[in-house]
Every structure is written in structure tokens, then in C-alpha cells.
Amino acid sequence: MRLSRLKRLPSRVKRAARYEIHAYWRRQPIVNGSVFYESFSGNGMLDNPEAIFRELLAAPDLSHLTHIWALSDLHQSKAAVDEFADDPRVSFVRYGSPAYYRALATSQYLVNNATFPPDFGKRPGQVYLNTWHGTPLKRMGYDIEDGALATANIVRNFVAADYLLAANSFMADQMYETAYKMAGVYRGTLVEEGYPRIDRQFLDDAGRASARRRLIEAGLPLGDRKVILYAPTWKGASFGRPTDDLDEILEHIAAIEDRIDTSRYAVLLKTHQSVHKLARHRPELKRMLVPNEIPTNVVLGVTDILVTDYSSIFFDFLQTGRPILFFTPDLADYAGTRGLYFEPDEWPGPVLMSARELGEELARIADAGDAVPEESRERYLAMQRRFTPYDDGAASRRIVDIVFRGAREGYRLRTGLAEDGRQKILLYLGGMRPNGITTSALNLLNNIDHSRYDVSAFFAQSRSRATIAKQKQINPNVRQFPRVGGMNGAKLRQLARHLEFRRGRTAEHGNVPTQNRLWDDEWFRCFGDTEFDYVIDFSGYGPFWSILLLHSPAAVRSIWLHNDLASDAHREVGGEKKMLHSLTQVFTLYPQYDHLVSVSPTLADINREGLAEYSAPEKFVSALNTVDAEHILENARADLHEITFDEETGTNPEWAEALLADDDVTTFVCVGRLSPEKNHARLIRAFAGVHAEHPATRLVIVGSGPLAGELETLIDSLSLSGAVFLTGMQRNPHAIMAHADCFVLSSDYEGQPMVILEALVLGLPIVTVEFASAKNALPAGSGLVVPQSDEGVAAGLEAFLRGEVPASAFDFAAYNRKAVDQFYRAIGAKADAPVA
């Protein structure tokens, strides 16, 4: 462990130094008239930022501007560096260097075609233009299954941007508003005036000659041959780590060249930005690989035929009116996994599945004088009209007018995306671990009326598989703001923040200007200009998150109380009150929240009394947890044999075999974390006495936790092996519950236990001990409440065996309507209907 920490030390020191440098420059004045450009994380002077840069540089009225480019490799971009070596207005910084963070923090204008890094937060006085990098053919963001997982830094950048650039209305509507869920929250200006980079395709004879000369000087033996450009997109699961499919690409090009007249045509390869770093080191690609430093759209300007697959490059090329061929041997797999916005029969050119077919089609087009094939012409023209209506060679000028000259009249600008008629709710969901709070949060997100409320979820991004699995369960209507990166600010200020917490001064976060600025900056780093009507800490256990939510713009703020929190704070675990300090700091924040929401009326009474010193009694309100009955019932129908089968051993665990056996044994089940407050030991001891009298009984406990070893020892000491089973954590506890006869709960305390709601949905008879809010957890006439003792639990089990505990009758639809209305009222919103 110590060696591992030592190995990580250099990277941690480097990261700390970077944060300190960034923090220093964020305290310095903005440099008026400075423009900072970044394209594909510094991959070159490329794309829309490059086109805008050249337009600005050539504008006499904007000659006062200074220009800074971020480049990841100044040697690889030597041509660009050399071109502007004598221009005092232009400078270059290495991506990620101290100079990079200086420029990022102090430039007046920021221009990016992708995303700035996670620690970026736009400062007051900065103007951020995000141009993105193409009209998408492949699905993006939330339009992909589980696509929210990759949107964190993209959504964060978009909501911070003053301007988002759209090449066409499809990009504005489908990509920004829908795929990245900007509708409802984006407060900047969406600009639909064409794509600046496409201006670079408008080449006169001199421009064409210059572009061809650049390609030849780069080692591509063009001669006087026409250009067939092969431009496949990246493949793989991650943009940052694309699949190396260069050998396959080489085979395809060889097959193409075998079938065309290579004395008339040269095949050039333009790899995607994420693949170029792999391709540039392959010597066999030298004669065909287009250098990254030559702008793609300049190359398109001298391209006679384009061959691509799913790349957005074809949308740009539509403007030329020249042939496009689609080479998609993996179409079925790609469309099935990534998904496409348009079916192949809508594409503006032939769709070919083999290199042989591609070569033959290229030869046919060449024989026809490089014309768009007749069968594709109508589709081609329709797509031209739809996707390049504003690409007339002057898009860069229009963007400069809007962003740098402040012109608005007569331009296609969309504002007010945030005003869609719905009120906006932000919920902090907590740690997203598999527990009751996460379950209740996910259920609530499923039950909120998304036609009335625009809902966003906030939580820490995690690499934990269990947490990611829960994140995937978030309702797709919900926008996700996973927190990436860390809080900006000097280490001394961060140390002061930690000391304030240690000293119990958490509630003073807004009174010290330097601390207040830290928190305000962090809010803006996470949410940009987004504003919410209702801000909710649905966890209520973490001071950091509770404070951060208090730095939102004006909103009604609520915090959830899932348990008897005064007791939680003083409860000892291993002889220590581990939650006392952190919970006490949360309590001191209560006066700054508008509503303190417990999950049952009885629990609200308990918290009102136990926490009376921290807030006024009228702030303590309640809202029952909702339940996702459809999901529970669907899970319950799963094949238990199938979902518990171990492929390696070829067997099912002993407890699953026992549940699947037709043996007339009565099964009691309990679901919950193996931790002290759940008091599984009491349940096991009570069951031991019952089992001695009724051997045809078993107990199955579902869950994991720190007491697993102790409970196993207890089971052995009571000779209950084979009768009591600990299953560990299970992804689908409902399938297990469905095979049980009676649900049992032996907790010392609960708020409103989700497992009781789940047992009610499944119609299970319920035996529960009498914790404080037990009467709110069970509908009238359901279940049996027994004393909190070994004898009480044993009596409850005996009562079930005598047939004295009825099966549950639960109208979950009516229950959810009531619970959701209570939620609306609790946060200060208008309920749907009067609540009984």
C-alpha cells in the first residue's frame, strides 16, 4: 500500500501544482481583447476555431485582438507555428502547460470545437463560443443507450457557453436541444448561421493550387491526379481510446486501388482526430495520410470524390456538389450499437459493403465524369437543402459579427431555450450506492411529472461498477450533471475551507468573501449559467454538497431527512460516533434551507423535536417515498435459476437451490445492508428458536456490509448452517423476495424503509419490529408490528406460521399519486390535487 502511494506521489504533486497555477491565474484580471482557441484538445490549428481565427486576423476593425492557440504538440504543428512566427498578435501554448492555464483563465474570448478540461470554469467577463465539430450522423448524448455516462463534461461546457454554433436546424434541434438536453436550461445564444470551417472549401484556382501544393510538399505524390479522399470515423467504445483499425483500413485502400485507374486518381486517407496519433507513426501510410495540420475542409476543397462511413465530414462535403460514397461493411453492428439518425436509404450516395463493390462504384463514377450517381441525386439535393443552407463561404464573417462585433439584427439566433414553460428541479442524489436513499431517489425520478417539471440530477461521477449501474437506472427524461474535476482555488484557501469545517464553522461559508467565492465558482463550474426553481439535497448527509447547493442562484431549497438524524449523529459504531461531526455541520446549515423534509409524518415529528435547536419547527415537513412498482414486478418475474447461475462452476449457490426446491419449507426473507442499525443478529437469534420448533423453515438475508463475518460466525454458533443464508449483494433482490413466504425487518431504526414498500408491492406478508416510524411504513390492515426484542421478532415469525399475518393488499398507483403530491408540496411547488 505504501509503495503504491509513493508511485502515485509524482502525479499527485503535478496535479496539485496544476491546480495551484490555474488558481493563481484565475485571480488575475481578464486580458481584454485576447482570444484563446482550442480544437480537439490541442490536436492542431483546426476546424471551426481555425476558420474564425483567420477571419478575425484579416478584419481591419479587429486588428487590436491578440490570439493564443493551444497545441498539444508544437513540433507536429510546426507549419502553423512557423506561419505566424512574425505576427506579434499570435502566440502558442502547449496544451495542459502552465501557459495554457494562464490563457484559459485570463483570455476574454474562448473558442473551442469540443470541451475544455473538467477544471475549467468560465469567469465573469469571459465570452465562450463553443462551435462543436460537425453535424452528427451517428447518435449523440442521451440519444444513445446509456449515453448520459459520457455527457458530463460536454453538458458542463455547453451550459457555460455564451454561444453554441449550429450548422443547420437539425444540429440545433436534435443535437443541442434534445441529445444534450439543452432545451430547458441553456441560457446563452444558439447561432444557426452555417459552419465557418466550410468557408475553407470555397477555393479559387489559386487556392486549389496552393492546397494541392501543400499536400505534395507533405509527401503525398499527387502529381496532376484527381483526389479520392477516404475519411472513416473512429471506432471503439471510447473517443479517447479508439480502436486501432489501421491494418483493416490499409487492406480496404489496397482493394480500392486494385479496381481504379491510379494514373488518374490518388487515394488519400484522412483519419479522425482521435486516430491520427496512431496513424502518423505507420510508415506504410506515409504516401497517403493527410497531415493533421492541413485543415480538413481545405482538403475537401480539392477532393473530387469522398468516401466515408459514419463521419460528419459528408455533411460538409455536400456543399461541393461532388460524389459521396459510403463504405460501411460493419453497418449492422455499428447501427445496432451506436445508432444512426438517418437510415442508409436516406444517405446522399451509394452504400457499399465490400471494398470490391466500392472500387467498382468508384470506377463507374469516374467513367461518368465524376458526377453524383443518378439514383442518389435527389437524396443529395434534399440533404444539401437541409444541412448546408447557410454555407455560402461567409459563415465565418457572420459568426465574427455576432460574437465579436455584437451584431444581432437579421441573424438566425435562438435564445430563451431555458424558458420552455416547465419549472426546473435539481436533485442531489447522494453517493448513488446501492442503498435505500438511492432507490427512493430513482423511484422519485420515475414518478415526477416530466411534462410539468424539467428535472436534473447531480452526483459525483464514479468509476464504481455498482454506482454506474445505478446511474444507468436514472429516468431518461432526467438531465444528469455528474460532478467531474475538482474545486478551483488556491490550496491555502482550500485548507482554510477544511479548517472551517473542522472547527465547526460550516454555516459561515457565505460570510467570508474568499470562501464564498470558492463556493460560487464551484457552482458555476458545475452548472454554468443554469438556474433552477427548486434545489434539493436528497441525501442530507454530506456537508460539502449541502453547502454547494446553497450557492445556487435564487431558488427554493430543500434538504431530506431520511432517518432520526439526531440519533444517527450520536449513534456509536465500533465505539465511535463517526457521523457526529459531519451531521452536526449539516444541521447548522438547516436555517439556510427553506424546507426540511422527512420521509414520514412520524419521522418529521421526531426530527422536529430532536433538531429543534437548529431550525424553526414550521420548516419540518414530510413527503413519503415513492415506489417503482412496475420495475419491482418485472424483476420479480426473472428466472432465479438463470440470474444466479455461475458460468465458471456450472452451479447455483446453495441458497438459490434451496429457494428453487419444491420442499414445502417456509422461507422468511430480509433485505438490507449488513450493518449495526439493521440488527440482523437479533433476527437470526429469534429465528433460531422458531426453527428449533419448526424445522421446515429457512431464513434468507440479502445484502452485504461490514458485519457479514460476525453474522456468519453467529449462524455457525447457533448451528443454523443450511437454514440461514447470507446471499451477499444481489442485483435483483426482488426475484429472491418473490420466492419467499414472509418478509421480516428487525431494524433498530428506519425512516421509511424502501424494502417494506417493495414487499407490499409483491404482496408479501410483513413482520416488522416497532421502530419509531413503523406506523407510517405500513398501510392500515397490513403486516404485523412486534416489539424490538428477540422475543418480539420470534413471536412475529410464530404468528405468521399460525396464519395470523395476512398477505399485503397495496394500491401502489394511488399511493404514488399521494407521495408525489406530498413531494411537490414539501419543496414548495404546487401539488396536483388535494392530499388526504
PDB file of N, CA and C in Angstrom, residues 777-809:
ATOM      1  N   ALA A 777     -44.991   3.263   7.823  1.00  0.00           N
ATOM      2  CA  ALA A 777     -44.425   2.412   6.779  1.00  0.00           C
ATOM      3  C   ALA A 777     -45.430   1.392   6.259  1.00  0.00           C
ATOM      4  N   LEU A 778     -46.418   1.024   7.082  1.00  0.00           N
ATOM      5  CA  LEU A 778     -47.385   0.003   6.695  1.00  0.00           C
ATOM      6  C   LEU A 778     -48.780   0.604   6.549  1.00  0.00           C
ATOM      7  N   PRO A 779     -49.462   0.333   5.438  1.00  0.00           N
ATOM      8  CA  PRO A 779     -50.861   0.762   5.325  1.00  0.00           C
ATOM      9  C   PRO A 779     -51.711   0.069   6.398  1.00  0.00           C
ATOM     10  N   ALA A 780     -52.813   0.684   6.741  1.00  0.00           N
ATOM     11  CA  ALA A 780     -53.706   0.104   7.750  1.00  0.00           C
ATOM     12  C   ALA A 780     -54.132  -1.299   7.333  1.00  0.00           C
ATOM     13  N   GLY A 781     -54.067  -2.231   8.263  1.00  0.00           N
ATOM     14  CA  GLY A 781     -54.500  -3.600   7.992  1.00  0.00           C
ATOM     15  C   GLY A 781     -53.446  -4.472   7.362  1.00  0.00           C
ATOM     16  N   SER A 782     -52.240  -3.915   7.154  1.00  0.00           N
ATOM     17  CA  SER A 782     -51.167  -4.702   6.537  1.00  0.00           C
ATOM     18  C   SER A 782     -50.116  -5.056   7.571  1.00  0.00           C
ATOM     19  N   GLY A 783     -49.617  -6.276   7.507  1.00  0.00           N
ATOM     20  CA  GLY A 783     -48.465  -6.682   8.288  1.00  0.00           C
ATOM     21  C   GLY A 783     -48.705  -6.761   9.776  1.00  0.00           C
ATOM     22  N   LEU A 784     -47.633  -7.055  10.493  1.00  0.00           N
ATOM     23  CA  LEU A 784     -47.663  -7.204  11.944  1.00  0.00           C
ATOM     24  C   LEU A 784     -46.467  -6.464  12.511  1.00  0.00           C
ATOM     25  N   VAL A 785     -46.700  -5.586  13.485  1.00  0.00           N
ATOM     26  CA  VAL A 785     -45.633  -4.840  14.148  1.00  0.00           C
ATOM     27  C   VAL A 785     -45.395  -5.465  15.515  1.00  0.00           C
ATOM     28  N   VAL A 786     -44.134  -5.806  15.810  1.00  0.00           N
ATOM     29  CA  VAL A 786     -43.796  -6.512  17.052  1.00  0.00           C
ATOM     30  C   VAL A 786     -42.744  -5.719  17.821  1.00  0.00           C
ATOM     31  N   PRO A 787     -42.568  -6.000  19.116  1.00  0.00           N
ATOM     32  CA  PRO A 787     -41.577  -5.277  19.911  1.00  0.00           C
ATOM     33  C   PRO A 787     -40.148  -5.497  19.398  1.00  0.00           C
ATOM     34  N   GLN A 788     -39.256  -4.527  19.694  1.00  0.00           N
ATOM     35  CA  GLN A 788     -37.851  -4.604  19.271  1.00  0.00           C
ATOM     36  C   GLN A 788     -37.077  -5.481  20.258  1.00  0.00           C
ATOM     37  N   SER A 789     -37.276  -6.800  20.136  1.00  0.00           N
ATOM     38  CA  SER A 789     -36.562  -7.744  21.004  1.00  0.00           C
ATOM     39  C   SER A 789     -36.506  -9.083  20.298  1.00  0.00           C
ATOM     40  N   ASP A 790     -35.604  -9.941  20.772  1.00  0.00           N
ATOM     41  CA  ASP A 790     -35.537 -11.289  20.215  1.00  0.00           C
ATOM     42  C   ASP A 790     -36.892 -11.976  20.351  1.00  0.00           C
ATOM     43  N   GLU A 791     -37.503 -11.801  21.519  1.00  0.00           N
ATOM     44  CA  GLU A 791     -38.774 -12.466  21.774  1.00  0.00           C
ATOM     45  C   GLU A 791     -39.869 -11.902  20.869  1.00  0.00           C
ATOM     46  N   GLY A 792     -39.841 -10.567  20.659  1.00  0.00           N
ATOM     47  CA  GLY A 792     -40.851  -9.950  19.808  1.00  0.00           C
ATOM     48  C   GLY A 792     -40.770 -10.445  18.382  1.00  0.00           C
ATOM     49  N   VAL A 793     -39.547 -10.515  17.832  1.00  0.00           N
ATOM     50  CA  VAL A 793     -39.375 -10.994  16.453  1.00  0.00           C
ATOM     51  C   VAL A 793     -39.801 -12.454  16.357  1.00  0.00           C
ATOM     52  N   ALA A 794     -39.397 -13.260  17.340  1.00  0.00           N
ATOM     53  CA  ALA A 794     -39.774 -14.681  17.328  1.00  0.00           C
ATOM     54  C   ALA A 794     -41.293 -14.827  17.361  1.00  0.00           C
ATOM     55  N   ALA A 795     -41.954 -13.992  18.157  1.00  0.00           N
ATOM     56  CA  ALA A 795     -43.424 -14.061  18.226  1.00  0.00           C
ATOM     57  C   ALA A 795     -44.041 -13.713  16.880  1.00  0.00           C
ATOM     58  N   GLY A 796     -43.450 -12.765  16.178  1.00  0.00           N
ATOM     59  CA  GLY A 796     -43.955 -12.402  14.863  1.00  0.00           C
ATOM     60  C   GLY A 796     -43.818 -13.535  13.863  1.00  0.00           C
ATOM     61  N   LEU A 797     -42.683 -14.225  13.883  1.00  0.00           N
ATOM     62  CA  LEU A 797     -42.479 -15.364  12.976  1.00  0.00           C
ATOM     63  C   LEU A 797     -43.470 -16.483  13.298  1.00  0.00           C
ATOM     64  N   GLU A 798     -43.659 -16.714  14.588  1.00  0.00           N
ATOM     65  CA  GLU A 798     -44.620 -17.745  15.014  1.00  0.00           C
ATOM     66  C   GLU A 798     -46.037 -17.369  14.557  1.00  0.00           C
ATOM     67  N   ALA A 799     -46.371 -16.076  14.659  1.00  0.00           N
ATOM     68  CA  ALA A 799     -47.699 -15.627  14.247  1.00  0.00           C
ATOM     69  C   ALA A 799     -47.914 -15.888  12.759  1.00  0.00           C
ATOM     70  N   PHE A 800     -46.881 -15.663  11.966  1.00  0.00           N
ATOM     71  CA  PHE A 800     -47.028 -15.948  10.533  1.00  0.00           C
ATOM     72  C   PHE A 800     -47.267 -17.441  10.304  1.00  0.00           C
ATOM     73  N   LEU A 801     -46.521 -18.279  11.006  1.00  0.00           N
ATOM     74  CA  LEU A 801     -46.664 -19.728  10.820  1.00  0.00           C
ATOM     75  C   LEU A 801     -48.056 -20.200  11.236  1.00  0.00           C
ATOM     76  N   ARG A 802     -48.696 -19.460  12.129  1.00  0.00           N
ATOM     77  CA  ARG A 802     -50.058 -19.817  12.530  1.00  0.00           C
ATOM     78  C   ARG A 802     -51.102 -19.231  11.574  1.00  0.00           C
ATOM     79  N   GLY A 803     -50.659 -18.477  10.575  1.00  0.00           N
ATOM     80  CA  GLY A 803     -51.582 -17.892   9.612  1.00  0.00           C
ATOM     81  C   GLY A 803     -52.200 -16.601  10.074  1.00  0.00           C
ATOM     82  N   GLU A 804     -51.564 -15.914  11.029  1.00  0.00           N
ATOM     83  CA  GLU A 804     -52.147 -14.712  11.617  1.00  0.00           C
ATOM     84  C   GLU A 804     -51.602 -13.416  11.013  1.00  0.00           C
ATOM     85  N   VAL A 805     -50.712 -13.523  10.003  1.00  0.00           N
ATOM     86  CA  VAL A 805     -50.183 -12.323   9.336  1.00  0.00           C
ATOM     87  C   VAL A 805     -50.690 -12.346   7.905  1.00  0.00           C
ATOM     88  N   PRO A 806     -51.591 -11.453   7.549  1.00  0.00           N
ATOM     89  CA  PRO A 806     -52.201 -11.511   6.218  1.00  0.00           C
ATOM     90  C   PRO A 806     -51.236 -11.053   5.122  1.00  0.00           C
ATOM     91  N   ALA A 807     -51.502 -11.519   3.916  1.00  0.00           N
ATOM     92  CA  ALA A 807     -50.767 -11.024   2.750  1.00  0.00           C
ATOM     93  C   ALA A 807     -51.109  -9.546   2.549  1.00  0.00           C
ATOM     94  N   SER A 808     -50.197  -8.801   1.954  1.00  0.00           N
ATOM     95  CA  SER A 808     -50.377  -7.363   1.794  1.00  0.00           C
ATOM     96  C   SER A 808     -51.337  -7.048   0.660  1.00  0.00           C
ATOM     97  N   ALA A 809     -52.191  -6.057   0.890  1.00  0.00           N
ATOM     98  CA  ALA A 809     -53.043  -5.507  -0.170  1.00  0.00           C
ATOM     99  C   ALA A 809     -52.644  -4.047  -0.324  1.00  0.00           C
TER     100      ALA A 809
END
